Amino acid sequence: MAEQTSDTPATTSLWVERTGTRRYTGRSSRGAEVLIGSDGVEGVFTPGELLKIALAACTGMSSDFPLSRRLGDSYDATIRVSGAADRENEVYPQLDEVLELDLSELDAAAQERLVALVERSVDKVCTVGRTLKTGTKVTLTVESDA
């Protein structure tokens, strides 16, 4: 492993560990955990749900700065995300997000400008959304202790 210097940003390690039949715990080197499992199992997210949550969270974080500048640091926002899986091809052909905000304090022109700014910000800096829109190469290496 390369030595970390003050000029090198820390890299968070991510992994999942099997905890049962079709049950895993996702972990990060920063101490975070998330329970993952099959649809219908209580208290877990499916991998597809995590993908959708990652998209919604990225949208929220990408829009946070312009929204807090205009609405104040304590604004409320909910980002809902949905999209049915195409089980024949095992893909999500479309994911739909809805960013719910209270813009009632702004006039129509200010609302329109803020929405355009938020859309530009999300399009520019939401890594998850940009990755999903452009696609990415995924590789798998299987290692054995044997």
Coordinates of N, CA and C in Angstrom, one line a residue:
M1 N 0.9 -1.2 0.0 CA 0.0 0.0 0.0 C 0.9 1.2 0.0
A2 N 0.5 2.3 -0.8 CA 1.3 3.5 -0.9 C 1.2 4.3 0.4
E3 N 2.3 4.9 0.8 CA 2.3 5.7 2.0 C 1.5 6.9 1.8
Q4 N 0.7 7.3 2.8 CA -0.2 8.4 2.8 C 0.6 9.7 3.2
T5 N 0.6 10.7 2.3 CA 1.2 12.0 2.7 C 0.1 13.0 2.9
S6 N 0.5 14.2 3.4 CA -0.5 15.2 3.6 C -1.1 15.7 2.3
D7 N -0.4 15.5 1.2 CA -0.9 15.9 -0.1 C -1.9 14.9 -0.7
T8 N -1.9 13.7 -0.2 CA -2.7 12.6 -0.7 C -4.0 12.5 0.1
P9 N -5.1 12.7 -0.6 CA -6.4 12.5 0.2 C -6.6 11.1 0.6
A10 N -7.2 10.9 1.8 CA -7.5 9.6 2.3 C -8.5 8.9 1.4
T11 N -8.2 7.6 1.2 CA -9.1 6.8 0.4 C -9.9 5.9 1.3
T12 N -11.2 6.0 1.2 CA -12.1 5.1 2.0 C -12.2 3.7 1.4
S13 N -11.9 2.7 2.2 CA -12.1 1.4 1.7 C -13.5 0.9 2.0
L14 N -14.1 0.2 1.0 CA -15.4 -0.2 1.1 C -15.5 -1.7 0.8
W15 N -16.3 -2.5 1.5 CA -16.4 -3.9 1.3 C -17.8 -4.3 1.9
V16 N -18.2 -5.5 1.5 CA -19.4 -6.2 2.1 C -18.9 -7.5 2.6
E17 N -19.5 -7.9 3.7 CA -19.3 -9.2 4.3 C -20.6 -10.0 4.4
R18 N -20.5 -11.3 4.0 CA -21.7 -12.1 4.1 C -22.0 -12.5 5.5
T19 N -23.3 -12.3 5.9 CA -23.7 -12.5 7.3 C -24.8 -13.6 7.3
G20 N -25.2 -14.1 6.2 CA -26.3 -15.1 6.1 C -26.6 -15.3 4.6
T21 N -27.6 -16.2 4.4 CA -28.1 -16.4 3.1 C -28.7 -15.1 2.5
R22 N -28.0 -14.7 1.4 CA -28.4 -13.4 0.7 C -28.5 -12.2 1.6
R23 N -27.6 -12.2 2.7 CA -27.6 -11.1 3.6 C -26.1 -10.7 3.8
Y24 N -25.9 -9.4 3.7 CA -24.5 -8.8 3.8 C -24.6 -7.6 4.6
T25 N -23.4 -7.2 5.2 CA -23.2 -5.9 5.8 C -22.2 -5.2 5.0
G26 N -22.6 -4.0 4.5 CA -21.6 -3.1 3.8 C -20.9 -2.3 4.9
R27 N -19.6 -2.2 4.7 CA -18.8 -1.5 5.6 C -17.8 -0.5 4.9
S28 N -17.4 0.5 5.7 CA -16.4 1.5 5.2 C -15.3 1.6 6.3
S29 N -14.1 2.0 5.8 CA -13.0 2.1 6.7 C -13.2 3.3 7.7
R30 N -14.3 4.1 7.4 CA -14.6 5.2 8.3 C -15.6 4.8 9.4
G31 N -16.0 3.5 9.4 CA -16.8 2.9 10.5 C -18.3 2.9 10.2
A32 N -18.7 3.2 9.0 CA -20.1 3.2 8.6 C -20.5 1.7 8.2
E33 N -21.8 1.4 8.5 CA -22.3 0.1 8.1 C -23.7 0.3 7.6
V34 N -24.1 -0.6 6.6 CA -25.4 -0.7 6.1 C -25.8 -2.1 5.9
L35 N -27.0 -2.5 6.2 CA -27.5 -3.9 6.1 C -28.1 -4.1 4.7
I36 N -27.7 -5.1 4.1 CA -28.1 -5.4 2.7 C -28.6 -6.8 2.6
G37 N -29.7 -7.0 1.8 CA -30.3 -8.3 1.7 C -31.3 -8.3 0.6
S38 N -32.0 -9.4 0.6 CA -33.1 -9.6 -0.5 C -34.3 -8.8 -0.2
D39 N -35.0 -8.5 -1.3 CA -36.3 -7.9 -1.2 C -37.2 -8.7 -0.3
G40 N -37.9 -8.1 0.6 CA -38.8 -8.8 1.5 C -38.2 -9.1 2.9
V41 N -36.9 -8.9 3.0 CA -36.3 -9.1 4.3 C -36.4 -7.8 5.1
E42 N -36.9 -7.8 6.3 CA -37.0 -6.6 7.1 C -35.7 -6.1 7.5
G43 N -35.6 -4.7 7.6 CA -34.4 -4.1 8.1 C -33.2 -4.0 7.2
V44 N -33.3 -4.3 5.9 CA -32.2 -4.3 5.0 C -32.6 -3.5 3.8
F45 N -31.6 -3.0 3.1 CA -31.7 -2.4 1.8 C -31.3 -3.5 0.7
T46 N -32.0 -3.5 -0.4 CA -31.5 -4.3 -1.5 C -30.4 -3.5 -2.2
P47 N -29.5 -4.1 -3.0 CA -28.5 -3.4 -3.7 C -29.1 -2.3 -4.6
G48 N -30.3 -2.6 -5.3 CA -30.9 -1.7 -6.1 C -31.4 -0.5 -5.4
E49 N -32.0 -0.7 -4.2 CA -32.4 0.4 -3.3 C -31.2 1.3 -2.9
L50 N -30.1 0.7 -2.6 CA -28.9 1.5 -2.3 C -28.4 2.3 -3.5
L51 N -28.5 1.8 -4.7 CA -28.2 2.5 -5.9 C -29.1 3.8 -6.0
K52 N -30.4 3.6 -5.8 CA -31.3 4.7 -5.8 C -31.1 5.7 -4.7
I53 N -30.8 5.2 -3.5 CA -30.5 6.1 -2.4 C -29.2 6.9 -2.7
A54 N -28.2 6.2 -3.3 CA -27.0 6.9 -3.6 C -27.2 8.1 -4.6
L55 N -28.1 7.8 -5.6 CA -28.4 8.9 -6.5 C -29.2 10.0 -5.8
A56 N -30.1 9.7 -5.0 CA -30.9 10.8 -4.3 C -30.0 11.6 -3.4
A57 N -29.1 10.9 -2.7 CA -28.2 11.6 -1.8 C -27.2 12.5 -2.5
C58 N -26.7 12.0 -3.6 CA -25.8 12.8 -4.5 C -26.5 14.0 -5.0
T59 N -27.8 13.9 -5.4 CA -28.5 15.0 -5.9 C -28.7 16.0 -4.7
G60 N -29.0 15.5 -3.5 CA -29.2 16.4 -2.4 C -27.9 17.1 -2.1
M61 N -26.8 16.4 -2.0 CA -25.5 17.0 -1.7 C -25.1 18.0 -2.8
S62 N -25.3 17.7 -4.0 CA -24.9 18.5 -5.1 C -25.7 19.8 -5.2
S63 N -26.9 19.8 -4.6 CA -27.8 21.0 -4.7 C -27.7 21.7 -3.3
D64 N -27.0 21.2 -2.4 CA -27.1 21.8 -1.0 C -26.5 23.2 -1.0
F65 N -25.4 23.4 -1.6 CA -24.8 24.8 -1.6 C -25.7 25.9 -2.2
P66 N -26.1 25.7 -3.5 CA -27.0 26.7 -4.0 C -28.3 26.9 -3.3
L67 N -28.8 25.8 -2.8 CA -30.1 26.0 -2.0 C -29.9 26.6 -0.7
S68 N -28.9 26.3 0.0 CA -28.6 26.9 1.3 C -28.3 28.4 1.2
R69 N -27.6 28.7 0.1 CA -27.3 30.1 -0.1 C -28.6 31.0 -0.3
R70 N -29.5 30.4 -1.0 CA -30.8 31.1 -1.3 C -31.9 31.0 -0.3
L71 N -31.9 29.7 0.3 CA -33.0 29.4 1.3 C -32.6 29.5 2.7
G72 N -31.3 29.5 3.0 CA -30.8 29.5 4.4 C -30.4 28.1 4.7
D73 N -29.5 28.0 5.7 CA -28.9 26.7 6.1 C -29.9 25.7 6.6
S74 N -31.0 26.1 7.1 CA -32.0 25.2 7.7 C -33.1 24.8 6.8
Y75 N -32.9 25.0 5.5 CA -34.0 24.6 4.6 C -34.3 23.1 4.7
D76 N -35.5 22.7 4.4 CA -35.9 21.2 4.4 C -35.9 20.8 2.9
A77 N -35.5 19.6 2.7 CA -35.5 19.0 1.4 C -35.7 17.5 1.5
T78 N -36.5 16.9 0.6 CA -36.6 15.5 0.5 C -36.4 15.1 -1.0
I79 N -35.6 14.2 -1.2 CA -35.4 13.7 -2.6 C -36.0 12.3 -2.7
R80 N -37.0 12.1 -3.4 CA -37.6 10.8 -3.6 C -37.1 10.3 -5.0
V81 N -36.8 9.0 -5.0 CA -36.3 8.3 -6.2 C -37.0 7.0 -6.4
S82 N -37.4 6.8 -7.6 CA -38.1 5.6 -7.9 C -37.7 5.1 -9.3
G83 N -38.0 3.9 -9.6 CA -37.8 3.3 -10.9 C -37.9 1.8 -10.8
A84 N -38.7 1.2 -11.6 CA -38.9 -0.3 -11.6 C -37.7 -1.0 -12.3
A85 N -37.4 -2.1 -11.8 CA -36.3 -2.9 -12.5 C -37.0 -3.7 -13.7
D86 N -36.2 -3.8 -14.8 CA -36.5 -4.6 -15.9 C -35.9 -6.0 -15.5
R87 N -36.7 -6.9 -15.0 CA -36.1 -8.2 -14.5 C -35.6 -9.1 -15.6
E88 N -36.2 -8.9 -16.8 CA -35.7 -9.8 -17.9 C -34.2 -9.4 -18.3
N89 N -33.9 -8.2 -18.2 CA -32.5 -7.7 -18.5 C -31.7 -7.3 -17.3
E90 N -32.3 -7.4 -16.1 CA -31.7 -7.0 -14.8 C -31.0 -5.6 -14.9
V91 N -31.8 -4.6 -15.3 CA -31.3 -3.3 -15.3 C -32.5 -2.4 -14.8
Y92 N -32.1 -1.2 -14.4 CA -33.1 -0.1 -14.2 C -33.1 0.8 -15.4
P93 N -34.1 0.7 -16.3 CA -34.1 1.5 -17.5 C -34.3 2.9 -17.3
Q94 N -34.9 3.3 -16.2 CA -35.2 4.7 -15.8 C -35.3 4.9 -14.3
L95 N -34.6 5.9 -13.8 CA -34.8 6.3 -12.4 C -35.3 7.7 -12.4
D96 N -36.3 8.0 -11.6 CA -37.0 9.3 -11.5 C -36.8 9.9 -10.2
E97 N -36.3 11.1 -10.1 CA -36.1 11.8 -8.9 C -37.0 13.0 -8.8
V98 N -37.5 13.2 -7.5 CA -38.3 14.4 -7.3 C -37.7 15.1 -6.1
L99 N -37.2 16.3 -6.2 CA -36.7 17.1 -5.2 C -37.8 18.0 -4.6
E100 N -38.2 17.7 -3.4 CA -39.3 18.4 -2.7 C -38.7 19.6 -1.9
L101 N -39.1 20.8 -2.2 CA -38.7 22.0 -1.5 C -39.8 22.9 -1.3
D102 N -39.7 23.8 -0.3 CA -40.7 24.8 0.0 C -40.0 26.1 -0.6
L103 N -40.5 26.5 -1.8 CA -40.0 27.7 -2.4 C -41.0 28.9 -2.4
S104 N -42.0 28.8 -1.4 CA -43.1 29.7 -1.4 C -42.6 31.1 -1.0
E105 N -41.5 31.3 -0.4 CA -41.0 32.6 -0.1 C -40.4 33.3 -1.3
L106 N -40.2 32.6 -2.4 CA -39.7 33.2 -3.6 C -40.8 33.5 -4.6
D107 N -40.6 34.6 -5.4 CA -41.5 34.9 -6.5 C -41.2 33.9 -7.6
A108 N -42.1 33.9 -8.6 CA -42.0 32.9 -9.7 C -40.7 33.0 -10.4
A109 N -40.2 34.2 -10.7 CA -39.0 34.3 -11.4 C -37.8 33.8 -10.6
A110 N -37.8 34.1 -9.3 CA -36.7 33.6 -8.5 C -36.8 32.1 -8.3
Q111 N -38.0 31.5 -8.3 CA -38.1 30.1 -8.2 C -37.5 29.4 -9.5
E112 N -37.8 30.0 -10.6 CA -37.4 29.5 -11.9 C -35.8 29.6 -12.0
R113 N -35.3 30.7 -11.5 CA -33.8 30.8 -11.5 C -33.1 29.8 -10.6
L114 N -33.7 29.6 -9.4 CA -33.1 28.7 -8.5 C -33.2 27.2 -9.0
V115 N -34.4 26.9 -9.6 CA -34.5 25.5 -10.1 C -33.5 25.3 -11.2
A116 N -33.3 26.3 -12.1 CA -32.3 26.1 -13.2 C -30.9 26.0 -12.6
L117 N -30.6 26.8 -11.5 CA -29.3 26.7 -10.9 C -29.1 25.3 -10.2
V118 N -30.1 24.8 -9.6 CA -30.0 23.5 -8.9 C -29.8 22.4 -10.0
E119 N -30.5 22.5 -11.1 CA -30.4 21.5 -12.2 C -29.0 21.5 -12.7
R120 N -28.4 22.7 -13.0 CA -27.0 22.8 -13.5 C -26.0 22.3 -12.5
S121 N -26.2 22.6 -11.2 CA -25.3 22.1 -10.2 C -25.3 20.6 -10.1
V122 N -26.5 20.0 -10.1 CA -26.6 18.5 -10.0 C -26.0 17.9 -11.3
D123 N -26.3 18.4 -12.5 CA -25.7 17.9 -13.7 C -24.2 18.0 -13.7
K124 N -23.6 19.0 -13.1 CA -22.2 19.3 -13.1 C -21.4 18.4 -12.1
V125 N -22.0 18.3 -10.9 CA -21.2 17.7 -9.8 C -21.7 16.4 -9.1
C126 N -22.9 15.9 -9.5 CA -23.4 14.7 -8.9 C -22.7 13.5 -9.6
T127 N -21.6 13.0 -9.0 CA -20.9 11.9 -9.5 C -21.7 10.7 -9.8
V128 N -22.6 10.3 -8.9 CA -23.4 9.1 -9.1 C -24.3 9.3 -10.3
G129 N -25.0 10.4 -10.4 CA -25.9 10.7 -11.5 C -25.1 10.7 -12.8
R130 N -24.0 11.4 -12.8 CA -23.1 11.4 -14.1 C -22.7 10.0 -14.5
T131 N -22.3 9.2 -13.5 CA -21.9 7.9 -13.8 C -23.0 7.0 -14.4
L132 N -24.2 7.1 -13.8 CA -25.3 6.4 -14.3 C -25.7 6.8 -15.7
K133 N -25.6 8.1 -16.0 CA -26.0 8.6 -17.3 C -25.0 8.2 -18.4
T134 N -23.7 8.2 -18.0 CA -22.7 7.9 -19.0 C -22.3 6.4 -19.1
G135 N -22.6 5.7 -18.0 CA -22.2 4.3 -17.9 C -20.7 4.2 -17.4
T136 N -20.4 3.1 -16.9 CA -19.0 2.9 -16.4 C -18.6 1.4 -16.6
K137 N -17.3 1.2 -16.7 CA -16.7 -0.1 -16.8 C -16.6 -0.7 -15.4
V138 N -17.1 -1.9 -15.3 CA -17.0 -2.6 -14.0 C -16.2 -3.9 -14.2
T139 N -15.3 -4.2 -13.4 CA -14.5 -5.4 -13.5 C -14.7 -6.2 -12.2
L140 N -14.5 -7.5 -12.3 CA -14.6 -8.4 -11.2 C -13.4 -9.3 -11.2
T141 N -12.7 -9.4 -10.1 CA -11.6 -10.4 -9.9 C -11.9 -11.3 -8.8
V142 N -11.8 -12.6 -9.0 CA -12.1 -13.6 -8.0 C -10.8 -14.0 -7.4
E143 N -10.6 -13.9 -6.1 CA -9.4 -14.3 -5.4 C -9.7 -15.5 -4.5
S144 N -8.8 -16.4 -4.4 CA -9.0 -17.6 -3.6 C -7.8 -17.7 -2.6
D145 N -8.2 -18.2 -1.4 CA -7.1 -18.4 -0.4 C -6.3 -19.7 -0.7
A146 N -6.8 -20.5 -1.6 CA -6.2 -21.8 -1.9 C -4.9 -21.6 -2.6

